[in-house]
Protein backbone atom coordinates (compact mmCIF):
# COMPACT_ATOMS: atom_id res chain seq x y z
CA UNK A 1 0.00 0.00 0.00
CA UNK A 2 1.37 3.38 -1.02
CA UNK A 3 1.20 6.59 0.94
CA UNK A 4 -1.96 8.56 0.13
CA UNK A 5 -1.44 11.48 -2.23
CA UNK A 6 -3.35 14.66 -1.35
CA UNK A 7 -4.64 16.65 -4.32
CA UNK A 8 -5.38 20.31 -3.60
CA UNK A 9 -8.55 21.98 -4.85
CA UNK A 10 -8.13 23.74 -8.23
CA UNK A 11 -4.67 22.28 -8.79
CA UNK A 12 -3.23 23.32 -12.15
CA UNK A 13 -0.06 22.52 -14.06
CA UNK A 14 1.20 19.54 -12.03
CA UNK A 15 2.48 16.34 -13.59
CA UNK A 16 2.79 13.24 -11.42
CA UNK A 17 5.17 10.57 -12.68
CA UNK A 18 4.52 7.00 -11.55
CA UNK A 19 6.55 3.89 -12.25
CA UNK A 20 4.30 0.95 -13.10
CA UNK A 21 5.51 -2.03 -11.06
CA UNK A 22 4.30 -4.71 -13.45
CA UNK A 23 6.21 -6.76 -15.98
CA UNK A 24 6.34 -4.89 -19.32
CA UNK A 25 4.80 -7.91 -21.06
CA UNK A 26 1.85 -7.84 -18.63
CA UNK A 27 1.26 -4.12 -19.26
CA UNK A 28 1.49 -4.65 -23.03
CA UNK A 29 -1.08 -7.45 -22.89
CA UNK A 30 -3.41 -5.40 -20.68
CA UNK A 31 -3.21 -2.43 -23.06
CA UNK A 32 -4.30 -4.68 -25.94
CA UNK A 33 -7.66 -5.23 -24.26
CA UNK A 34 -8.09 -2.17 -22.03
CA UNK A 35 -7.89 1.48 -23.17
CA UNK A 36 -5.16 3.54 -21.51
CA UNK A 37 -7.58 5.81 -19.57
CA UNK A 38 -9.34 2.76 -18.10
CA UNK A 39 -6.04 1.10 -17.24
CA UNK A 40 -4.84 4.31 -15.55
CA UNK A 41 -8.01 4.47 -13.42
CA UNK A 42 -7.54 0.81 -12.50
CA UNK A 43 -3.92 1.37 -11.47
CA UNK A 44 -4.82 4.48 -9.47
CA UNK A 45 -7.78 2.78 -7.79
CA UNK A 46 -10.04 5.71 -8.73
CA UNK A 47 -12.85 4.61 -11.05
CA UNK A 48 -14.31 8.12 -11.40
CA UNK A 49 -11.08 9.94 -12.26
CA UNK A 50 -10.91 11.61 -15.69
CA UNK A 51 -7.73 10.04 -17.05
CA UNK A 52 -8.28 10.87 -20.72
CA UNK A 53 -5.07 12.92 -20.78
CA UNK A 54 -2.97 10.42 -18.78
CA UNK A 55 -0.05 8.87 -20.59
CA UNK A 56 1.12 5.28 -20.23
CA UNK A 57 4.16 4.30 -22.24
CA UNK A 58 7.34 2.26 -22.04
CA UNK A 59 10.39 4.28 -21.07
CA UNK A 60 12.24 2.49 -23.87
CA UNK A 61 10.27 4.72 -26.29
CA UNK A 62 12.44 7.57 -25.04
CA UNK A 63 15.78 5.94 -25.85
CA UNK A 64 18.36 8.63 -26.47
CA UNK A 65 16.23 11.26 -24.77
CA UNK A 66 15.34 10.07 -21.29
CA UNK A 67 12.29 10.78 -19.20
CA UNK A 68 13.76 13.94 -17.65
CA UNK A 69 14.32 15.46 -21.10
CA UNK A 70 10.83 14.37 -22.16
CA UNK A 71 9.36 16.29 -19.23
CA UNK A 72 11.51 19.39 -19.74
CA UNK A 73 11.22 19.52 -23.55
CA UNK A 74 7.71 18.16 -23.96
CA UNK A 75 5.98 19.76 -20.98
CA UNK A 76 8.20 22.74 -20.18
CA UNK A 77 9.11 21.42 -16.73
CA UNK A 78 12.12 23.46 -15.71
CA UNK A 79 15.42 21.65 -15.12
CA UNK A 80 15.54 23.07 -11.59
CA UNK A 81 12.10 21.54 -10.94
CA UNK A 82 13.37 18.08 -11.91
CA UNK A 83 16.60 18.68 -9.98
CA UNK A 84 17.71 15.71 -7.91
CA UNK A 85 15.22 13.33 -9.57
CA UNK A 86 16.94 13.56 -12.98
CA UNK A 87 19.06 10.43 -12.54
CA UNK A 88 16.16 8.52 -11.00
CA UNK A 89 13.84 9.48 -13.86
CA UNK A 90 16.37 8.53 -16.52
CA UNK A 91 17.12 5.19 -14.81
CA UNK A 92 13.49 4.01 -14.86
CA UNK A 93 12.70 0.89 -16.86
CA UNK A 94 9.43 -0.64 -17.95
CA UNK A 95 6.27 1.45 -18.18
CA UNK A 96 5.45 4.81 -16.62
CA UNK A 97 2.21 6.69 -16.02
CA UNK A 98 2.04 10.47 -16.35
CA UNK A 99 -0.97 11.92 -14.56
CA UNK A 100 -1.91 15.56 -15.17
CA UNK A 101 -3.84 18.01 -12.99
CA UNK A 102 -6.78 18.15 -15.38
CA UNK A 103 -7.58 14.58 -14.33
CA UNK A 104 -8.88 15.92 -11.01
CA UNK A 105 -11.17 18.55 -12.60
CA UNK A 106 -10.39 21.06 -9.88
CA UNK A 107 -11.63 18.81 -7.08
CA UNK A 108 -9.84 18.18 -3.82
CA UNK A 109 -9.21 14.48 -3.32
CA UNK A 110 -6.92 11.82 -1.96
CA UNK A 111 -5.34 9.23 -4.24
CA UNK A 112 -4.33 5.91 -2.79
CA UNK A 113 -2.59 4.02 -5.56
CA UNK A 114 -1.98 0.33 -5.12
CA UNK A 115 1.30 -1.57 -5.08
CA UNK A 116 1.36 -1.50 -8.92
CA UNK A 117 2.39 2.19 -8.84
CA UNK A 118 5.29 4.06 -7.29
CA UNK A 119 5.19 7.84 -7.26
CA UNK A 120 8.51 9.08 -8.59
CA UNK A 121 7.74 12.77 -8.31
CA UNK A 122 5.37 15.67 -8.90
CA UNK A 123 6.60 18.37 -11.26
CA UNK A 124 5.15 21.76 -12.14
CA UNK A 125 4.82 22.81 -15.75
CA UNK A 126 6.32 26.18 -16.60
CA UNK A 127 3.77 28.94 -16.04
CA UNK A 128 4.58 32.40 -17.42
CA UNK A 129 4.15 35.24 -14.96
CA UNK A 130 1.39 36.82 -17.01
CA UNK A 131 2.67 40.34 -16.42
CA UNK A 132 3.92 42.69 -19.10
CA UNK A 133 5.21 46.23 -18.95
CA UNK A 134 2.54 48.86 -19.51
CA UNK A 135 2.15 50.26 -23.00
CA UNK A 136 2.85 53.99 -22.84
CA UNK A 137 2.19 55.16 -26.41
CA UNK A 138 -0.48 57.77 -27.04
CA UNK A 139 -2.53 55.45 -29.24
CA UNK A 140 -2.83 52.89 -26.41
CA UNK A 141 -4.60 55.33 -24.11
CA UNK A 142 -8.35 54.98 -23.74
CA UNK A 143 -10.45 57.21 -25.99
CA UNK A 144 -7.39 58.40 -27.89
CA UNK A 145 -8.61 57.29 -31.32
CA UNK A 146 -10.62 59.21 -33.85
CA UNK A 147 -13.75 60.65 -32.27
CA UNK A 148 -16.92 58.72 -32.94
CA UNK A 149 -18.00 59.41 -36.47
CA UNK A 150 -21.20 58.26 -38.04
CA UNK A 151 -20.45 56.43 -41.26
CA UNK A 152 -22.07 57.97 -44.30
CA UNK A 153 -25.27 56.27 -45.37
CA UNK A 154 -25.14 54.74 -48.81
CA UNK A 155 -27.25 56.49 -51.42
CA UNK A 156 -30.64 54.97 -51.98
CA UNK A 157 -32.24 54.95 -55.31
CA UNK A 158 -34.37 53.00 -57.73
CA UNK A 159 -31.44 50.76 -58.79
CA UNK A 160 -32.32 47.97 -56.35
CA UNK A 161 -35.98 47.94 -57.33
CA UNK A 162 -35.11 47.98 -61.02
CA UNK A 163 -32.91 44.92 -60.65
CA UNK A 164 -35.71 43.00 -58.99
CA UNK A 165 -38.14 43.94 -61.76
CA UNK A 166 -35.65 42.89 -64.45
CA UNK A 167 -34.97 39.57 -62.68
CA UNK A 168 -38.70 38.83 -62.45
CA UNK A 169 -39.20 39.72 -66.12
CA UNK A 170 -36.39 37.35 -67.15
CA UNK A 171 -37.86 34.56 -65.04
CA UNK A 172 -41.31 35.15 -66.50
CA UNK A 173 -39.87 35.12 -70.03
CA UNK A 174 -38.00 31.87 -69.37
CA UNK A 175 -41.15 30.31 -67.92
CA UNK A 176 -43.22 31.28 -70.97
CA UNK A 177 -40.54 30.06 -73.36
CA UNK A 178 -40.41 26.71 -71.53
CA UNK A 179 -44.21 26.34 -71.68
CA UNK A 180 -44.47 27.00 -75.42
CA UNK A 181 -41.50 24.96 -76.61
mmCIF file of C-alpha atoms in Angstrom:
data_model
loop_
_atom_site.group_PDB
_atom_site.id
_atom_site.type_symbol
_atom_site.label_atom_id
_atom_site.label_comp_id
_atom_site.label_asym_id
_atom_site.label_seq_id
_atom_site.Cartn_x
_atom_site.Cartn_y
_atom_site.Cartn_z
ATOM 1 C CA UNK A 1 0.000 0.000 0.000
ATOM 2 C CA UNK A 2 1.373 3.382 -1.021
ATOM 3 C CA UNK A 3 1.205 6.586 0.944
ATOM 4 C CA UNK A 4 -1.964 8.563 0.127
ATOM 5 C CA UNK A 5 -1.442 11.484 -2.232
ATOM 6 C CA UNK A 6 -3.345 14.659 -1.350
ATOM 7 C CA UNK A 7 -4.635 16.651 -4.322
ATOM 8 C CA UNK A 8 -5.376 20.306 -3.599
ATOM 9 C CA UNK A 9 -8.548 21.979 -4.850
ATOM 10 C CA UNK A 10 -8.132 23.739 -8.226
ATOM 11 C CA UNK A 11 -4.673 22.280 -8.787
ATOM 12 C CA UNK A 12 -3.225 23.319 -12.154
ATOM 13 C CA UNK A 13 -0.056 22.515 -14.058
ATOM 14 C CA UNK A 14 1.205 19.545 -12.026
ATOM 15 C CA UNK A 15 2.482 16.337 -13.592
ATOM 16 C CA UNK A 16 2.791 13.237 -11.422
ATOM 17 C CA UNK A 17 5.166 10.574 -12.677
ATOM 18 C CA UNK A 18 4.520 7.005 -11.546
ATOM 19 C CA UNK A 19 6.554 3.890 -12.248
ATOM 20 C CA UNK A 20 4.300 0.950 -13.097
ATOM 21 C CA UNK A 21 5.510 -2.030 -11.056
ATOM 22 C CA UNK A 22 4.305 -4.712 -13.451
ATOM 23 C CA UNK A 23 6.210 -6.755 -15.980
ATOM 24 C CA UNK A 24 6.338 -4.890 -19.319
ATOM 25 C CA UNK A 25 4.795 -7.913 -21.061
ATOM 26 C CA UNK A 26 1.851 -7.841 -18.634
ATOM 27 C CA UNK A 27 1.263 -4.118 -19.264
ATOM 28 C CA UNK A 28 1.491 -4.648 -23.031
ATOM 29 C CA UNK A 29 -1.084 -7.455 -22.891
ATOM 30 C CA UNK A 30 -3.412 -5.400 -20.684
ATOM 31 C CA UNK A 31 -3.207 -2.428 -23.064
ATOM 32 C CA UNK A 32 -4.297 -4.682 -25.936
ATOM 33 C CA UNK A 33 -7.660 -5.228 -24.261
ATOM 34 C CA UNK A 34 -8.094 -2.171 -22.025
ATOM 35 C CA UNK A 35 -7.892 1.483 -23.171
ATOM 36 C CA UNK A 36 -5.157 3.538 -21.508
ATOM 37 C CA UNK A 37 -7.580 5.809 -19.567
ATOM 38 C CA UNK A 38 -9.335 2.763 -18.099
ATOM 39 C CA UNK A 39 -6.036 1.099 -17.241
ATOM 40 C CA UNK A 40 -4.837 4.310 -15.554
ATOM 41 C CA UNK A 41 -8.008 4.466 -13.423
ATOM 42 C CA UNK A 42 -7.541 0.814 -12.502
ATOM 43 C CA UNK A 43 -3.915 1.367 -11.466
ATOM 44 C CA UNK A 44 -4.819 4.480 -9.473
ATOM 45 C CA UNK A 45 -7.783 2.782 -7.789
ATOM 46 C CA UNK A 46 -10.040 5.712 -8.728
ATOM 47 C CA UNK A 47 -12.847 4.611 -11.054
ATOM 48 C CA UNK A 48 -14.311 8.117 -11.405
ATOM 49 C CA UNK A 49 -11.079 9.938 -12.260
ATOM 50 C CA UNK A 50 -10.907 11.612 -15.691
ATOM 51 C CA UNK A 51 -7.731 10.040 -17.048
ATOM 52 C CA UNK A 52 -8.280 10.871 -20.725
ATOM 53 C CA UNK A 53 -5.071 12.924 -20.777
ATOM 54 C CA UNK A 54 -2.975 10.425 -18.781
ATOM 55 C CA UNK A 55 -0.048 8.868 -20.594
ATOM 56 C CA UNK A 56 1.120 5.281 -20.231
ATOM 57 C CA UNK A 57 4.162 4.302 -22.244
ATOM 58 C CA UNK A 58 7.342 2.255 -22.039
ATOM 59 C CA UNK A 59 10.394 4.281 -21.066
ATOM 60 C CA UNK A 60 12.235 2.492 -23.868
ATOM 61 C CA UNK A 61 10.265 4.716 -26.290
ATOM 62 C CA UNK A 62 12.437 7.574 -25.039
ATOM 63 C CA UNK A 63 15.777 5.939 -25.854
ATOM 64 C CA UNK A 64 18.362 8.633 -26.469
ATOM 65 C CA UNK A 65 16.227 11.262 -24.773
ATOM 66 C CA UNK A 66 15.344 10.073 -21.292
ATOM 67 C CA UNK A 67 12.288 10.781 -19.198
ATOM 68 C CA UNK A 68 13.757 13.944 -17.649
ATOM 69 C CA UNK A 69 14.316 15.459 -21.098
ATOM 70 C CA UNK A 70 10.831 14.369 -22.163
ATOM 71 C CA UNK A 71 9.365 16.291 -19.228
ATOM 72 C CA UNK A 72 11.514 19.391 -19.741
ATOM 73 C CA UNK A 73 11.225 19.518 -23.549
ATOM 74 C CA UNK A 74 7.711 18.163 -23.956
ATOM 75 C CA UNK A 75 5.978 19.758 -20.983
ATOM 76 C CA UNK A 76 8.204 22.745 -20.178
ATOM 77 C CA UNK A 77 9.106 21.418 -16.735
ATOM 78 C CA UNK A 78 12.120 23.460 -15.711
ATOM 79 C CA UNK A 79 15.416 21.655 -15.124
ATOM 80 C CA UNK A 80 15.539 23.068 -11.593
ATOM 81 C CA UNK A 81 12.102 21.537 -10.939
ATOM 82 C CA UNK A 82 13.372 18.085 -11.913
ATOM 83 C CA UNK A 83 16.596 18.680 -9.985
ATOM 84 C CA UNK A 84 17.714 15.712 -7.909
ATOM 85 C CA UNK A 85 15.219 13.332 -9.574
ATOM 86 C CA UNK A 86 16.940 13.562 -12.980
ATOM 87 C CA UNK A 87 19.055 10.430 -12.542
ATOM 88 C CA UNK A 88 16.162 8.522 -10.997
ATOM 89 C CA UNK A 89 13.837 9.480 -13.864
ATOM 90 C CA UNK A 90 16.374 8.528 -16.524
ATOM 91 C CA UNK A 91 17.125 5.191 -14.807
ATOM 92 C CA UNK A 92 13.491 4.011 -14.863
ATOM 93 C CA UNK A 93 12.697 0.894 -16.859
ATOM 94 C CA UNK A 94 9.429 -0.639 -17.947
ATOM 95 C CA UNK A 95 6.273 1.448 -18.180
ATOM 96 C CA UNK A 96 5.452 4.810 -16.623
ATOM 97 C CA UNK A 97 2.212 6.685 -16.018
ATOM 98 C CA UNK A 98 2.043 10.466 -16.354
ATOM 99 C CA UNK A 99 -0.969 11.923 -14.558
ATOM 100 C CA UNK A 100 -1.907 15.556 -15.173
ATOM 101 C CA UNK A 101 -3.836 18.014 -12.989
ATOM 102 C CA UNK A 102 -6.778 18.148 -15.382
ATOM 103 C CA UNK A 103 -7.584 14.583 -14.326
ATOM 104 C CA UNK A 104 -8.883 15.922 -11.011
ATOM 105 C CA UNK A 105 -11.165 18.549 -12.604
ATOM 106 C CA UNK A 106 -10.395 21.065 -9.875
ATOM 107 C CA UNK A 107 -11.635 18.811 -7.077
ATOM 108 C CA UNK A 108 -9.837 18.182 -3.816
ATOM 109 C CA UNK A 109 -9.206 14.476 -3.320
ATOM 110 C CA UNK A 110 -6.920 11.823 -1.957
ATOM 111 C CA UNK A 111 -5.345 9.228 -4.243
ATOM 112 C CA UNK A 112 -4.326 5.914 -2.787
ATOM 113 C CA UNK A 113 -2.585 4.019 -5.557
ATOM 114 C CA UNK A 114 -1.979 0.326 -5.121
ATOM 115 C CA UNK A 115 1.301 -1.572 -5.078
ATOM 116 C CA UNK A 116 1.355 -1.499 -8.921
ATOM 117 C CA UNK A 117 2.386 2.185 -8.840
ATOM 118 C CA UNK A 118 5.286 4.057 -7.285
ATOM 119 C CA UNK A 119 5.187 7.838 -7.262
ATOM 120 C CA UNK A 120 8.507 9.078 -8.591
ATOM 121 C CA UNK A 121 7.736 12.774 -8.305
ATOM 122 C CA UNK A 122 5.369 15.667 -8.899
ATOM 123 C CA UNK A 123 6.601 18.365 -11.263
ATOM 124 C CA UNK A 124 5.151 21.760 -12.144
ATOM 125 C CA UNK A 125 4.818 22.811 -15.752
ATOM 126 C CA UNK A 126 6.315 26.179 -16.601
ATOM 127 C CA UNK A 127 3.774 28.944 -16.042
ATOM 128 C CA UNK A 128 4.579 32.397 -17.416
ATOM 129 C CA UNK A 129 4.153 35.239 -14.961
ATOM 130 C CA UNK A 130 1.388 36.822 -17.012
ATOM 131 C CA UNK A 131 2.672 40.338 -16.422
ATOM 132 C CA UNK A 132 3.918 42.691 -19.101
ATOM 133 C CA UNK A 133 5.215 46.228 -18.949
ATOM 134 C CA UNK A 134 2.538 48.858 -19.510
ATOM 135 C CA UNK A 135 2.145 50.265 -22.998
ATOM 136 C CA UNK A 136 2.847 53.988 -22.844
ATOM 137 C CA UNK A 137 2.189 55.158 -26.406
ATOM 138 C CA UNK A 138 -0.480 57.765 -27.035
ATOM 139 C CA UNK A 139 -2.525 55.449 -29.235
ATOM 140 C CA UNK A 140 -2.830 52.895 -26.413
ATOM 141 C CA UNK A 141 -4.604 55.335 -24.107
ATOM 142 C CA UNK A 142 -8.351 54.979 -23.740
ATOM 143 C CA UNK A 143 -10.449 57.206 -25.986
ATOM 144 C CA UNK A 144 -7.387 58.404 -27.895
ATOM 145 C CA UNK A 145 -8.611 57.288 -31.316
ATOM 146 C CA UNK A 146 -10.619 59.206 -33.847
ATOM 147 C CA UNK A 147 -13.750 60.654 -32.267
ATOM 148 C CA UNK A 148 -16.921 58.725 -32.942
ATOM 149 C CA UNK A 149 -18.002 59.407 -36.474
ATOM 150 C CA UNK A 150 -21.202 58.265 -38.040
ATOM 151 C CA UNK A 151 -20.455 56.431 -41.261
ATOM 152 C CA UNK A 152 -22.074 57.974 -44.305
ATOM 153 C CA UNK A 153 -25.275 56.272 -45.368
ATOM 154 C CA UNK A 154 -25.143 54.744 -48.807
ATOM 155 C CA UNK A 155 -27.253 56.490 -51.418
ATOM 156 C CA UNK A 156 -30.641 54.968 -51.976
ATOM 157 C CA UNK A 157 -32.241 54.947 -55.314
ATOM 158 C CA UNK A 158 -34.371 52.999 -57.728
ATOM 159 C CA UNK A 159 -31.443 50.761 -58.793
ATOM 160 C CA UNK A 160 -32.323 47.973 -56.347
ATOM 161 C CA UNK A 161 -35.983 47.940 -57.331
ATOM 162 C CA UNK A 162 -35.111 47.984 -61.023
ATOM 163 C CA UNK A 163 -32.909 44.920 -60.653
ATOM 164 C CA UNK A 164 -35.714 42.996 -58.988
ATOM 165 C CA UNK A 165 -38.145 43.939 -61.756
ATOM 166 C CA UNK A 166 -35.651 42.893 -64.452
ATOM 167 C CA UNK A 167 -34.965 39.569 -62.684
ATOM 168 C CA UNK A 168 -38.701 38.829 -62.448
ATOM 169 C CA UNK A 169 -39.197 39.718 -66.121
ATOM 170 C CA UNK A 170 -36.387 37.354 -67.148
ATOM 171 C CA UNK A 171 -37.856 34.561 -65.043
ATOM 172 C CA UNK A 172 -41.314 35.153 -66.498
ATOM 173 C CA UNK A 173 -39.866 35.123 -70.026
ATOM 174 C CA UNK A 174 -38.001 31.871 -69.375
ATOM 175 C CA UNK A 175 -41.146 30.305 -67.916
ATOM 176 C CA UNK A 176 -43.221 31.275 -70.966
ATOM 177 C CA UNK A 177 -40.536 30.062 -73.362
ATOM 178 C CA UNK A 178 -40.406 26.706 -71.532
ATOM 179 C CA UNK A 179 -44.208 26.336 -71.682
ATOM 180 C CA UNK A 180 -44.467 26.998 -75.423
ATOM 181 C CA UNK A 181 -41.501 24.959 -76.610
#
